[in-house]
Amino acid sequence: MKDVIIVGAGPVGSQLAKRYAEQGLEVTVLERSEEVGRPLACSGHVSPDIQNFLSKEDFEEIHQNSIVGARFHSGEKEYRFYRDETVSNVIDRVGLDKKKAEEAREAGAEIILEETVEDVIESSESVRVETENDTYKASIVAGCDGASSTVRDAVDLPEPDHFYQGILCFTDEEDDSDFVDVLLDVPKFFGWRIPRGDSVEYGVGVPKGENTMKWLDEVTSKFDVEEEDRRNICAGAIPIEPPESVSTNRVFLVGDAAGQTKPFTGGGILYGMRAADIAAETIDPEDPDTGDYEEAWREELGSDIFLGKFIEKMYSMPWTVQRLGMWFFQGEIGVHMDRPTTLLSRKQLKAMLPWR
Ligand SMILES: Cc1cc2nc3c(=O)[nH]c(=O)nc-3n(C[C@H](O)[C@H](O)[C@H](O)COP(=O)(O)OP(=O)(O)OC[C@H]3O[C@@H](n4cnc5c(N)ncnc54)[C@H](O)[C@@H]3O)c2cc1C
């Protein structure tokens, strides 16, 4: 019997595997893909905190561009938000997943590819994991299997509150400028343009039921991109708002499976890896009790997710309210990209003073 089975070798699953393996535990990661990191469905646009999760060399290897601000577009109006230092980084997301998986292996975790988990059966003493090919047994099981988590369904845990559909594509334009563009003329969420150095990414997130291709067309045509210049179109679900419980006695969810994302961007790489660290610190396979994990990750991320929901609601407000809000906050900002609570910080208030 293993100590820990982790379903999914995304950044969150690998971070968790690394942390448990470092404790000398026997850890197996089951990953359905034949290659870690693929298929890609993510922009890899992250705050500088990513450097807390990578060595300097690895960060530099996957770093593609540094961003200092964003232009928000509402109709023909444009509002700029910026800082005099890097606010975010554009990274090679496939590269990130591979680096994190390598770290997990080096710490002693086993990663088995092409192993799709189909069922998880919990008993009072252990957990059984059924895959297409095999059966595994462990003391505890972590569902790090993304937005449409099989583990979550298998143990009857509730889904995140709602989902957006994200779709993106790339062009071969060279652009290492340091502003991203955010388009607000899409239903309930937003579209984006991200300069990636040797390419540019265009994407959009819209509610379920919307025609994603139609909205991607809207975004790319706003920037005069020809249809034949778009390549590698890919899509994925974006979970928003964690449910009231993400664990049973011996099974727990981390990352997108638990809805641990920023409600106003859908970004979940860093929230998920922070929650993975907390899970490894609080859940002991020898004496499993997931209560401390539930408490600790909500303590760490809860206020930012709570405030993030209000920002998300702004996308659905009438354009007059949106524009008023952006007009008020535009200019230099003191806000941390992952921590909307810093909107209320002294640094942000100072940045808004007219005589700054
Ligand atoms: C279009 C789009 C753009 C995004 N852009 C950003 C961004 O710029 N910044 C950011 O922070 N976040 C972004 N996100 C969100 C980000 O991709 C997720 O928050 C992040 O990938 C969560 O990591 P994870 O490890 O929890 O899940 P995932 O990365 O989804 O990894 C889950 C893993 O589990 C595996 N798996 C799934 N089911 C099974 C199964 N049954 N058996 C075995 N393995 C299984 C999958 O193959 C996958 O490898 C974006 C999302 C989308 C859709």
mmCIF file of C-alpha atoms and ligand atoms in Angstrom:
data_model
loop_
_atom_site.group_PDB
_atom_site.id
_atom_site.type_symbol
_atom_site.label_atom_id
_atom_site.label_comp_id
_atom_site.label_asym_id
_atom_site.label_seq_id
_atom_site.Cartn_x
_atom_site.Cartn_y
_atom_site.Cartn_z
ATOM 1 C CA MET A 1 0.000 0.000 0.000
ATOM 2 C CA LYS A 2 1.266 3.498 -0.895
ATOM 3 C CA ASP A 3 1.257 6.386 1.547
ATOM 4 C CA VAL A 4 -0.134 8.861 -0.971
ATOM 5 C CA ILE A 5 -1.671 8.571 -4.436
ATOM 6 C CA ILE A 6 -2.025 11.799 -6.359
ATOM 7 C CA VAL A 7 -4.272 11.915 -9.414
ATOM 8 C CA GLY A 8 -2.933 14.352 -12.013
ATOM 9 C CA ALA A 9 0.607 15.574 -12.766
ATOM 10 C CA GLY A 10 -0.290 19.215 -13.425
ATOM 11 C CA PRO A 11 1.700 21.862 -11.522
ATOM 12 C CA VAL A 12 -0.417 21.295 -8.410
ATOM 13 C CA GLY A 13 -0.168 17.501 -8.352
ATOM 14 C CA SER A 14 3.595 17.611 -8.900
ATOM 15 C CA GLN A 15 4.094 20.269 -6.217
ATOM 16 C CA LEU A 16 2.128 18.113 -3.760
ATOM 17 C CA ALA A 17 4.056 14.974 -4.785
ATOM 18 C CA LYS A 18 7.338 16.765 -4.248
ATOM 19 C CA ARG A 19 6.327 18.002 -0.794
ATOM 20 C CA TYR A 20 5.155 14.562 0.392
ATOM 21 C CA ALA A 21 8.162 12.769 -1.137
ATOM 22 C CA GLU A 22 10.473 15.180 0.686
ATOM 23 C CA GLN A 23 8.926 13.869 3.923
ATOM 24 C CA GLY A 24 10.192 10.381 2.992
ATOM 25 C CA LEU A 25 6.708 9.087 2.108
ATOM 26 C CA GLU A 26 5.926 6.663 -0.698
ATOM 27 C CA VAL A 27 4.138 8.750 -3.343
ATOM 28 C CA THR A 28 2.664 7.704 -6.690
ATOM 29 C CA VAL A 29 1.216 10.141 -9.218
ATOM 30 C CA LEU A 30 -1.211 8.784 -11.831
ATOM 31 C CA GLU A 31 -1.414 10.911 -14.989
ATOM 32 C CA ARG A 32 -3.683 10.169 -17.927
ATOM 33 C CA SER A 33 -1.624 12.016 -20.574
ATOM 34 C CA GLU A 34 1.289 10.412 -22.369
ATOM 35 C CA GLU A 35 3.338 13.603 -21.888
ATOM 36 C CA VAL A 36 3.366 15.870 -18.811
ATOM 37 C CA GLY A 37 2.066 19.357 -19.661
ATOM 38 C CA ARG A 38 0.124 18.352 -22.754
ATOM 39 C CA PRO A 39 -2.407 19.036 -24.071
ATOM 40 C CA LEU A 40 -1.837 22.734 -23.300
ATOM 41 C CA ALA A 41 -4.824 24.907 -22.318
ATOM 42 C CA CYS A 42 -3.339 27.797 -20.345
ATOM 43 C CA SER A 43 -1.687 31.187 -20.878
ATOM 44 C CA GLY A 44 0.993 30.771 -18.227
ATOM 45 C CA HIS A 45 0.523 34.386 -17.116
ATOM 46 C CA VAL A 46 1.543 34.462 -13.457
ATOM 47 C CA SER A 47 2.609 36.862 -10.723
ATOM 48 C CA PRO A 48 6.281 37.118 -9.689
ATOM 49 C CA ASP A 49 5.404 34.695 -6.848
ATOM 50 C CA ILE A 50 6.081 31.899 -9.356
ATOM 51 C CA GLN A 51 9.714 32.337 -8.367
ATOM 52 C CA ASN A 52 8.843 30.915 -4.923
ATOM 53 C CA PHE A 53 8.136 27.608 -6.681
ATOM 54 C CA LEU A 54 11.109 27.307 -9.060
ATOM 55 C CA SER A 55 14.868 27.578 -8.882
ATOM 56 C CA LYS A 56 16.341 30.725 -10.450
ATOM 57 C CA GLU A 57 17.741 28.701 -13.377
ATOM 58 C CA ASP A 58 14.462 26.901 -14.055
ATOM 59 C CA PHE A 59 12.514 30.164 -13.880
ATOM 60 C CA GLU A 60 14.848 31.800 -16.387
ATOM 61 C CA GLU A 61 14.574 28.801 -18.711
ATOM 62 C CA ILE A 62 10.774 28.993 -18.972
ATOM 63 C CA HIS A 63 10.414 32.784 -18.687
ATOM 64 C CA GLN A 64 9.167 34.357 -21.939
ATOM 65 C CA ASN A 65 8.248 37.956 -21.114
ATOM 66 C CA SER A 66 7.835 40.439 -18.254
ATOM 67 C CA ILE A 67 4.694 42.547 -17.942
ATOM 68 C CA VAL A 68 4.307 45.896 -16.151
ATOM 69 C CA GLY A 69 0.676 46.699 -16.855
ATOM 70 C CA ALA A 70 -2.637 46.138 -18.619
ATOM 71 C CA ARG A 71 -4.774 48.104 -21.064
ATOM 72 C CA PHE A 72 -8.468 47.496 -20.395
ATOM 73 C CA HIS A 73 -10.698 48.042 -23.447
ATOM 74 C CA SER A 74 -14.394 48.853 -23.101
ATOM 75 C CA GLY A 75 -15.851 49.781 -26.481
ATOM 76 C CA GLU A 76 -13.497 52.415 -27.868
ATOM 77 C CA LYS A 77 -12.387 53.497 -24.391
ATOM 78 C CA GLU A 78 -9.064 52.362 -22.968
ATOM 79 C CA TYR A 79 -7.882 52.434 -19.343
ATOM 80 C CA ARG A 80 -4.288 51.719 -18.317
ATOM 81 C CA PHE A 81 -3.131 50.136 -15.083
ATOM 82 C CA TYR A 82 0.594 49.812 -14.506
ATOM 83 C CA ARG A 83 3.495 49.736 -12.097
ATOM 84 C CA ASP A 84 7.118 50.788 -12.343
ATOM 85 C CA GLU A 85 8.221 47.174 -11.901
ATOM 86 C CA THR A 86 7.249 43.727 -13.182
ATOM 87 C CA VAL A 87 3.704 42.848 -12.108
ATOM 88 C CA SER A 88 3.535 39.524 -13.900
ATOM 89 C CA ASN A 89 5.480 37.047 -15.997
ATOM 90 C CA VAL A 90 4.606 35.138 -19.124
ATOM 91 C CA ILE A 91 6.016 31.623 -18.844
ATOM 92 C CA ASP A 92 6.120 28.482 -20.961
ATOM 93 C CA ARG A 93 3.336 26.523 -19.270
ATOM 94 C CA VAL A 94 4.343 23.147 -20.723
ATOM 95 C CA GLY A 95 7.855 23.852 -19.461
ATOM 96 C CA LEU A 96 6.498 24.635 -15.974
ATOM 97 C CA ASP A 97 4.649 21.312 -15.745
ATOM 98 C CA LYS A 98 7.754 19.418 -16.861
ATOM 99 C CA LYS A 99 9.999 21.231 -14.368
ATOM 100 C CA LYS A 100 7.586 20.549 -11.489
ATOM 101 C CA ALA A 101 7.252 16.869 -12.469
ATOM 102 C CA GLU A 102 11.041 16.579 -12.579
ATOM 103 C CA GLU A 103 11.289 18.107 -9.087
ATOM 104 C CA ALA A 104 8.738 15.562 -7.826
ATOM 105 C CA ARG A 105 10.692 12.658 -9.361
ATOM 106 C CA GLU A 106 13.963 13.948 -7.934
ATOM 107 C CA ALA A 107 12.362 14.097 -4.472
ATOM 108 C CA GLY A 108 11.467 10.400 -4.869
ATOM 109 C CA ALA A 109 7.899 10.390 -6.217
ATOM 110 C CA GLU A 110 6.891 7.939 -8.924
ATOM 111 C CA ILE A 111 4.896 9.372 -11.871
ATOM 112 C CA ILE A 112 3.018 6.883 -14.032
ATOM 113 C CA LEU A 113 1.859 8.257 -17.403
ATOM 114 C CA GLU A 114 -1.063 7.047 -19.518
ATOM 115 C CA GLU A 115 -2.872 5.919 -16.391
ATOM 116 C CA THR A 116 -6.428 7.268 -16.369
ATOM 117 C CA VAL A 117 -8.214 7.088 -13.034
ATOM 118 C CA GLU A 118 -11.807 5.917 -13.351
ATOM 119 C CA ASP A 119 -12.945 5.376 -9.781
ATOM 120 C CA VAL A 120 -11.938 6.045 -6.170
ATOM 121 C CA ILE A 121 -13.387 3.926 -3.363
ATOM 122 C CA GLU A 122 -12.788 4.994 0.214
ATOM 123 C CA SER A 123 -12.966 2.723 3.262
ATOM 124 C CA SER A 124 -12.217 3.413 6.918
ATOM 125 C CA GLU A 125 -8.634 2.036 6.591
ATOM 126 C CA SER A 126 -7.529 3.007 3.065
ATOM 127 C CA VAL A 127 -8.512 4.202 -0.408
ATOM 128 C CA ARG A 128 -8.669 2.102 -3.587
ATOM 129 C CA VAL A 129 -8.003 3.746 -6.937
ATOM 130 C CA GLU A 130 -9.209 2.026 -10.100
ATOM 131 C CA THR A 131 -7.612 2.949 -13.407
ATOM 132 C CA GLU A 132 -8.156 1.652 -16.921
ATOM 133 C CA ASN A 133 -5.257 -0.792 -16.401
ATOM 134 C CA ASP A 134 -4.809 -1.456 -12.708
ATOM 135 C CA THR A 135 -5.879 -1.090 -9.085
ATOM 136 C CA TYR A 136 -3.864 0.886 -6.513
ATOM 137 C CA LYS A 137 -4.246 1.278 -2.756
ATOM 138 C CA ALA A 138 -3.105 4.135 -0.541
ATOM 139 C CA SER A 139 -3.633 5.646 2.864
ATOM 140 C CA ILE A 140 -4.756 8.961 1.331
ATOM 141 C CA VAL A 141 -5.651 10.139 -2.185
ATOM 142 C CA ALA A 142 -5.362 13.672 -3.586
ATOM 143 C CA GLY A 143 -7.484 14.747 -6.532
ATOM 144 C CA CYS A 144 -5.283 17.178 -8.472
ATOM 145 C CA ASP A 145 -7.035 16.230 -11.678
ATOM 146 C CA GLY A 146 -8.218 19.641 -12.808
ATOM 147 C CA ALA A 147 -11.520 21.392 -13.420
ATOM 148 C CA SER A 148 -13.500 18.286 -14.454
ATOM 149 C CA SER A 149 -12.155 16.158 -11.591
ATOM 150 C CA THR A 150 -12.976 12.453 -11.680
ATOM 151 C CA VAL A 151 -11.866 12.102 -8.048
ATOM 152 C CA ARG A 152 -14.347 14.812 -6.988
ATOM 153 C CA ASP A 153 -17.216 12.988 -8.701
ATOM 154 C CA ALA A 154 -16.138 9.548 -7.445
ATOM 155 C CA VAL A 155 -16.324 10.571 -3.780
ATOM 156 C CA ASP A 156 -19.398 12.794 -4.232
ATOM 157 C CA LEU A 157 -17.757 16.109 -3.350
ATOM 158 C CA PRO A 158 -19.556 19.211 -4.626
ATOM 159 C CA GLU A 159 -18.452 21.094 -7.751
ATOM 160 C CA PRO A 160 -17.095 24.651 -7.758
ATOM 161 C CA ASP A 161 -19.839 27.262 -8.047
ATOM 162 C CA HIS A 162 -19.542 27.835 -11.817
ATOM 163 C CA PHE A 163 -17.278 27.355 -14.806
ATOM 164 C CA TYR A 164 -16.140 29.489 -17.733
ATOM 165 C CA GLN A 165 -14.896 28.067 -21.006
ATOM 166 C CA GLY A 166 -11.485 29.367 -21.998
ATOM 167 C CA ILE A 167 -10.134 29.259 -25.539
ATOM 168 C CA LEU A 168 -6.872 30.614 -26.908
ATOM 169 C CA CYS A 169 -4.635 30.663 -29.973
ATOM 170 C CA PHE A 170 -1.216 31.941 -31.015
ATOM 171 C CA THR A 171 0.245 33.926 -33.898
ATOM 172 C CA ASP A 172 3.866 34.209 -35.024
ATOM 173 C CA GLU A 173 4.058 37.972 -34.382
ATOM 174 C CA GLU A 174 7.194 38.906 -32.484
ATOM 175 C CA ASP A 175 6.258 41.090 -29.542
ATOM 176 C CA ASP A 176 8.152 41.561 -26.307
ATOM 177 C CA SER A 177 6.272 44.683 -25.220
ATOM 178 C CA ASP A 178 5.285 44.859 -21.570
ATOM 179 C CA PHE A 179 1.509 45.454 -21.547
ATOM 180 C CA VAL A 180 -1.255 42.868 -21.850
ATOM 181 C CA ASP A 181 -4.661 43.842 -23.297
ATOM 182 C CA VAL A 182 -7.931 42.949 -21.598
ATOM 183 C CA LEU A 183 -11.181 43.153 -23.590
ATOM 184 C CA LEU A 184 -14.367 43.674 -21.628
ATOM 185 C CA ASP A 185 -16.841 43.501 -24.522
ATOM 186 C CA VAL A 186 -17.501 39.782 -24.028
ATOM 187 C CA PRO A 187 -20.233 38.203 -21.899
ATOM 188 C CA LYS A 188 -19.494 38.034 -18.140
ATOM 189 C CA PHE A 189 -15.685 37.513 -18.330
ATOM 190 C CA PHE A 190 -13.006 38.899 -20.667
ATOM 191 C CA GLY A 191 -10.784 38.469 -23.703
ATOM 192 C CA TRP A 192 -7.012 38.976 -23.768
ATOM 193 C CA ARG A 193 -3.891 39.578 -25.840
ATOM 194 C CA ILE A 194 -0.553 38.541 -24.313
ATOM 195 C CA PRO A 195 2.821 39.376 -25.896
ATOM 196 C CA ARG A 196 5.026 36.289 -25.460
ATOM 197 C CA GLY A 197 8.268 37.469 -27.081
ATOM 198 C CA ASP A 198 8.423 35.256 -30.176
ATOM 199 C CA SER A 199 4.631 34.971 -30.450
ATOM 200 C CA VAL A 200 1.391 36.598 -29.358
ATOM 201 C CA GLU A 201 -1.492 34.830 -27.623
ATOM 202 C CA TYR A 202 -5.156 35.789 -28.015
ATOM 203 C CA GLY A 203 -7.846 34.257 -25.862
ATOM 204 C CA VAL A 204 -11.234 34.637 -24.260
ATOM 205 C CA GLY A 205 -13.229 33.247 -21.344
ATOM 206 C CA VAL A 206 -17.017 33.085 -21.587
ATOM 207 C CA PRO A 207 -19.812 31.326 -19.663
ATOM 208 C CA LYS A 208 -20.809 27.765 -20.537
ATOM 209 C CA GLY A 209 -23.208 27.669 -23.479
ATOM 210 C CA GLU A 210 -21.595 30.600 -25.319
ATOM 211 C CA ASN A 211 -19.981 29.954 -28.711
ATOM 212 C CA THR A 212 -16.275 30.173 -27.817
ATOM 213 C CA MET A 213 -15.039 30.311 -31.445
ATOM 214 C CA LYS A 214 -17.317 33.243 -32.171
ATOM 215 C CA TRP A 215 -15.836 35.159 -29.236
ATOM 216 C CA LEU A 216 -12.275 34.215 -30.146
ATOM 217 C CA ASP A 217 -13.016 35.616 -33.636
ATOM 218 C CA GLU A 218 -14.196 38.857 -32.000
ATOM 219 C CA VAL A 219 -10.956 39.160 -30.022
ATOM 220 C CA THR A 220 -8.572 38.410 -32.891
ATOM 221 C CA SER A 221 -10.459 40.658 -35.323
ATOM 222 C CA LYS A 222 -10.191 43.540 -32.835
ATOM 223 C CA PHE A 223 -6.402 43.242 -33.369
ATOM 224 C CA ASP A 224 -6.689 42.675 -37.158
ATOM 225 C CA VAL A 225 -5.407 39.099 -36.981
ATOM 226 C CA GLU A 226 -6.220 37.051 -40.100
ATOM 227 C CA GLU A 227 -7.885 33.683 -39.499
ATOM 228 C CA GLU A 228 -5.102 31.801 -41.349
ATOM 229 C CA ASP A 229 -2.459 33.337 -39.041
ATOM 230 C CA ARG A 230 -3.955 31.735 -35.937
ATOM 231 C CA ARG A 231 -2.393 28.456 -34.807
ATOM 232 C CA ASN A 232 -2.642 25.930 -31.969
ATOM 233 C CA ILE A 233 -6.191 26.745 -30.920
ATOM 234 C CA CYS A 234 -6.884 25.041 -27.582
ATOM 235 C CA ALA A 235 -9.553 25.186 -24.902
ATOM 236 C CA GLY A 236 -10.272 24.270 -21.290
ATOM 237 C CA ALA A 237 -12.687 24.793 -18.413
ATOM 238 C CA ILE A 238 -12.073 27.442 -15.748
ATOM 239 C CA PRO A 239 -13.639 26.672 -12.326
ATOM 240 C CA ILE A 240 -14.680 29.603 -10.139
ATOM 241 C CA GLU A 241 -15.460 29.632 -6.425
ATOM 242 C CA PRO A 242 -14.579 26.614 -4.304
ATOM 243 C CA PRO A 243 -17.423 24.547 -2.832
ATOM 244 C CA GLU A 244 -18.024 24.410 0.926
ATOM 245 C CA SER A 245 -16.079 21.133 1.221
ATOM 246 C CA VAL A 246 -13.145 19.766 -0.776
ATOM 247 C CA SER A 247 -12.357 16.693 1.305
ATOM 248 C CA THR A 248 -13.649 13.480 2.866
ATOM 249 C CA ASN A 249 -11.746 11.529 5.560
ATOM 250 C CA ARG A 250 -9.002 10.187 3.288
ATOM 251 C CA VAL A 251 -9.583 11.969 -0.035
ATOM 252 C CA PHE A 252 -8.968 15.655 -0.705
ATOM 253 C CA LEU A 253 -8.923 17.974 -3.701
ATOM 254 C CA VAL A 254 -6.259 20.559 -4.517
ATOM 255 C CA GLY A 255 -5.977 23.114 -7.354
ATOM 256 C CA ASP A 256 -8.600 23.425 -10.092
ATOM 257 C CA ALA A 257 -10.353 20.284 -8.810
ATOM 258 C CA ALA A 258 -11.100 22.290 -5.642
ATOM 259 C CA GLY A 259 -11.899 25.537 -7.503
ATOM 260 C CA GLN A 260 -8.845 27.215 -5.940
ATOM 261 C CA THR A 261 -8.582 29.958 -8.583
ATOM 262 C CA LYS A 262 -8.738 33.748 -8.735
ATOM 263 C CA PRO A 263 -12.409 34.458 -9.530
ATOM 264 C CA PHE A 264 -11.583 37.570 -11.573
ATOM 265 C CA THR A 265 -9.031 35.909 -13.909
ATOM 266 C CA GLY A 266 -9.470 32.149 -13.508
ATOM 267 C CA GLY A 267 -5.734 31.896 -12.804
ATOM 268 C CA GLY A 268 -5.078 28.899 -10.595
ATOM 269 C CA ILE A 269 -1.422 27.917 -10.949
ATOM 270 C CA LEU A 270 -0.192 29.771 -7.878
ATOM 271 C CA TYR A 271 -3.269 29.405 -5.661
ATOM 272 C CA GLY A 272 -3.170 25.660 -6.376
ATOM 273 C CA MET A 273 0.525 25.269 -5.588
ATOM 274 C CA ARG A 274 0.141 27.278 -2.374
ATOM 275 C CA ALA A 275 -2.741 24.989 -1.366
ATOM 276 C CA ALA A 276 -0.588 21.943 -2.240
ATOM 277 C CA ASP A 277 2.065 23.101 0.225
ATOM 278 C CA ILE A 278 -0.613 23.505 2.888
ATOM 279 C CA ALA A 279 -2.067 20.039 2.195
ATOM 280 C CA ALA A 280 1.350 18.397 2.598
ATOM 281 C CA GLU A 281 1.865 20.243 5.887
ATOM 282 C CA THR A 282 -1.551 19.494 7.371
ATOM 283 C CA ILE A 283 -2.644 16.016 6.177
ATOM 284 C CA ASP A 284 -0.635 13.143 7.629
ATOM 285 C CA PRO A 285 -1.153 9.841 5.747
ATOM 286 C CA GLU A 286 -0.498 7.896 8.952
ATOM 287 C CA ASP A 287 -3.278 9.680 10.797
ATOM 288 C CA PRO A 288 -5.448 11.349 8.157
ATOM 289 C CA ASP A 289 -7.527 14.325 9.253
ATOM 290 C CA THR A 290 -8.465 16.730 6.480
ATOM 291 C CA GLY A 291 -10.077 19.273 8.820
ATOM 292 C CA ASP A 292 -6.844 21.207 9.342
ATOM 293 C CA TYR A 293 -6.300 21.387 5.569
ATOM 294 C CA GLU A 294 -9.803 22.789 4.974
ATOM 295 C CA GLU A 295 -9.223 25.416 7.626
ATOM 296 C CA ALA A 296 -5.675 26.329 6.649
ATOM 297 C CA TRP A 297 -6.108 26.724 2.883
ATOM 298 C CA ARG A 298 -9.240 28.840 3.363
ATOM 299 C CA GLU A 299 -7.312 30.955 5.854
ATOM 300 C CA GLU A 300 -4.538 31.430 3.260
ATOM 301 C CA LEU A 301 -6.675 32.071 0.133
ATOM 302 C CA GLY A 302 -10.206 32.760 1.409
ATOM 303 C CA SER A 303 -10.123 36.562 1.704
ATOM 304 C CA ASP A 304 -8.565 37.029 -1.732
ATOM 305 C CA ILE A 305 -11.083 34.649 -3.317
ATOM 306 C CA PHE A 306 -13.913 36.456 -1.514
ATOM 307 C CA LEU A 307 -12.800 39.889 -2.749
ATOM 308 C CA GLY A 308 -11.973 38.430 -6.180
ATOM 309 C CA LYS A 309 -15.645 37.482 -6.577
ATOM 310 C CA PHE A 310 -16.631 41.149 -6.356
ATOM 311 C CA ILE A 311 -14.163 42.043 -9.094
ATOM 312 C CA GLU A 312 -15.548 39.165 -11.201
ATOM 313 C CA LYS A 313 -19.053 40.638 -10.751
ATOM 314 C CA MET A 314 -17.800 43.922 -12.233
ATOM 315 C CA TYR A 315 -17.540 42.168 -15.634
ATOM 316 C CA SER A 316 -21.332 41.727 -15.621
ATOM 317 C CA MET A 317 -22.098 45.322 -14.596
ATOM 318 C CA PRO A 318 -23.485 47.831 -17.103
ATOM 319 C CA TRP A 319 -20.625 49.412 -19.080
ATOM 320 C CA THR A 320 -21.273 52.780 -17.422
ATOM 321 C CA VAL A 321 -20.456 51.296 -13.985
ATOM 322 C CA GLN A 322 -17.441 49.384 -15.356
ATOM 323 C CA ARG A 323 -16.027 52.516 -16.923
ATOM 324 C CA LEU A 324 -16.605 54.569 -13.805
ATOM 325 C CA GLY A 325 -14.749 51.975 -11.719
ATOM 326 C CA MET A 326 -11.825 51.851 -14.160
ATOM 327 C CA TRP A 327 -11.657 55.605 -14.466
ATOM 328 C CA PHE A 328 -11.427 55.794 -10.664
ATOM 329 C CA PHE A 329 -8.670 53.175 -10.248
ATOM 330 C CA GLN A 330 -6.707 53.721 -13.504
ATOM 331 C CA GLY A 331 -3.073 54.759 -13.536
ATOM 332 C CA GLU A 332 -0.299 53.506 -11.319
ATOM 333 C CA ILE A 333 -1.381 50.650 -9.078
ATOM 334 C CA GLY A 334 -0.054 49.174 -5.860
ATOM 335 C CA VAL A 335 -2.067 45.967 -6.126
ATOM 336 C CA HIS A 336 -0.545 42.465 -6.111
ATOM 337 C CA MET A 337 -1.953 40.472 -9.027
ATOM 338 C CA ASP A 338 -2.869 37.465 -6.849
ATOM 339 C CA ARG A 339 -4.054 39.417 -3.823
ATOM 340 C CA PRO A 340 -7.050 41.680 -4.435
ATOM 341 C CA THR A 341 -7.004 42.372 -0.692
ATOM 342 C CA THR A 342 -4.000 44.626 -1.447
ATOM 343 C CA LEU A 343 -6.571 46.955 -3.123
ATOM 344 C CA LEU A 344 -7.176 48.115 0.428
ATOM 345 C CA SER A 345 -3.469 48.467 1.219
ATOM 346 C CA ARG A 346 -1.614 51.640 2.101
ATOM 347 C CA LYS A 347 0.511 51.179 -1.059
ATOM 348 C CA GLN A 348 -2.607 51.194 -3.282
ATOM 349 C CA LEU A 349 -4.188 54.159 -1.495
ATOM 350 C CA LYS A 350 -0.911 56.057 -1.877
ATOM 351 C CA ALA A 351 -0.799 55.168 -5.587
ATOM 352 C CA MET A 352 -4.273 56.705 -5.996
ATOM 353 C CA LEU A 353 -3.416 60.051 -4.403
ATOM 354 C CA PRO A 354 -3.625 62.809 -7.041
ATOM 355 C CA TRP A 355 -0.386 64.471 -5.779
ATOM 356 C CA ARG A 356 1.661 61.233 -5.635
HETATM 357 C C1 LIG B 1 -7.653 29.068 -21.478
HETATM 358 C C2 LIG B 1 -7.064 29.061 -20.092
HETATM 359 C C3 LIG B 1 -6.087 29.977 -19.755
HETATM 360 C C4 LIG B 1 -5.524 29.986 -18.473
HETATM 361 N N1 LIG B 1 -4.554 30.897 -18.165
HETATM 362 C C5 LIG B 1 -4.005 30.914 -16.924
HETATM 363 C C6 LIG B 1 -2.982 31.833 -16.602
HETATM 364 O O1 LIG B 1 -2.550 32.624 -17.434
HETATM 365 N N2 LIG B 1 -2.473 31.806 -15.324
HETATM 366 C C7 LIG B 1 -2.924 30.915 -14.382
HETATM 367 O O2 LIG B 1 -2.461 30.965 -13.225
HETATM 368 N N3 LIG B 1 -3.898 30.042 -14.681
HETATM 369 C C8 LIG B 1 -4.444 30.001 -15.923
HETATM 370 N N4 LIG B 1 -5.410 29.088 -16.226
HETATM 371 C C9 LIG B 1 -5.812 28.150 -15.179
HETATM 372 C C10 LIG B 1 -4.748 27.059 -15.000
HETATM 373 O O3 LIG B 1 -4.553 26.387 -16.210
HETATM 374 C C11 LIG B 1 -5.171 26.106 -13.895
HETATM 375 O O4 LIG B 1 -5.546 26.839 -12.751
HETATM 376 C C12 LIG B 1 -4.042 25.149 -13.540
HETATM 377 O O5 LIG B 1 -3.695 24.358 -14.650
HETATM 378 C C13 LIG B 1 -4.470 24.254 -12.388
HETATM 379 O O6 LIG B 1 -3.501 23.275 -12.182
HETATM 380 P P1 LIG B 1 -3.936 21.821 -11.672
HETATM 381 O O7 LIG B 1 -2.650 21.065 -11.527
HETATM 382 O O8 LIG B 1 -4.884 21.941 -10.554
HETATM 383 O O9 LIG B 1 -4.799 21.197 -12.877
HETATM 384 P P2 LIG B 1 -4.358 20.861 -14.353
HETATM 385 O O10 LIG B 1 -3.252 21.707 -14.807
HETATM 386 O O11 LIG B 1 -5.620 20.844 -15.155
HETATM 387 O O12 LIG B 1 -3.776 19.377 -14.248
HETATM 388 C C14 LIG B 1 -4.623 18.283 -14.046
HETATM 389 C C15 LIG B 1 -3.886 17.040 -14.510
HETATM 390 O O13 LIG B 1 -4.687 15.901 -14.195
HETATM 391 C C16 LIG B 1 -4.700 15.030 -15.294
HETATM 392 N N5 LIG B 1 -5.952 14.247 -15.190
HETATM 393 C C17 LIG B 1 -7.226 14.703 -15.330
HETATM 394 N N6 LIG B 1 -8.109 13.710 -15.142
HETATM 395 C C18 LIG B 1 -7.370 12.595 -14.864
HETATM 396 C C19 LIG B 1 -7.713 11.245 -14.579
HETATM 397 N N7 LIG B 1 -8.997 10.824 -14.535
HETATM 398 N N8 LIG B 1 -6.718 10.348 -14.349
HETATM 399 C C20 LIG B 1 -5.410 10.734 -14.391
HETATM 400 N N9 LIG B 1 -5.031 12.030 -14.663
HETATM 401 C C21 LIG B 1 -5.998 12.921 -14.893
HETATM 402 C C22 LIG B 1 -4.650 15.940 -16.498
HETATM 403 O O14 LIG B 1 -4.187 15.258 -17.656
HETATM 404 C C23 LIG B 1 -3.675 17.012 -16.013
HETATM 405 O O15 LIG B 1 -2.353 16.681 -16.297
HETATM 406 C C24 LIG B 1 -5.979 29.052 -17.496
HETATM 407 C C25 LIG B 1 -6.959 28.130 -17.829
HETATM 408 C C26 LIG B 1 -7.500 28.112 -19.122
HETATM 409 C C27 LIG B 1 -8.556 27.102 -19.473
#
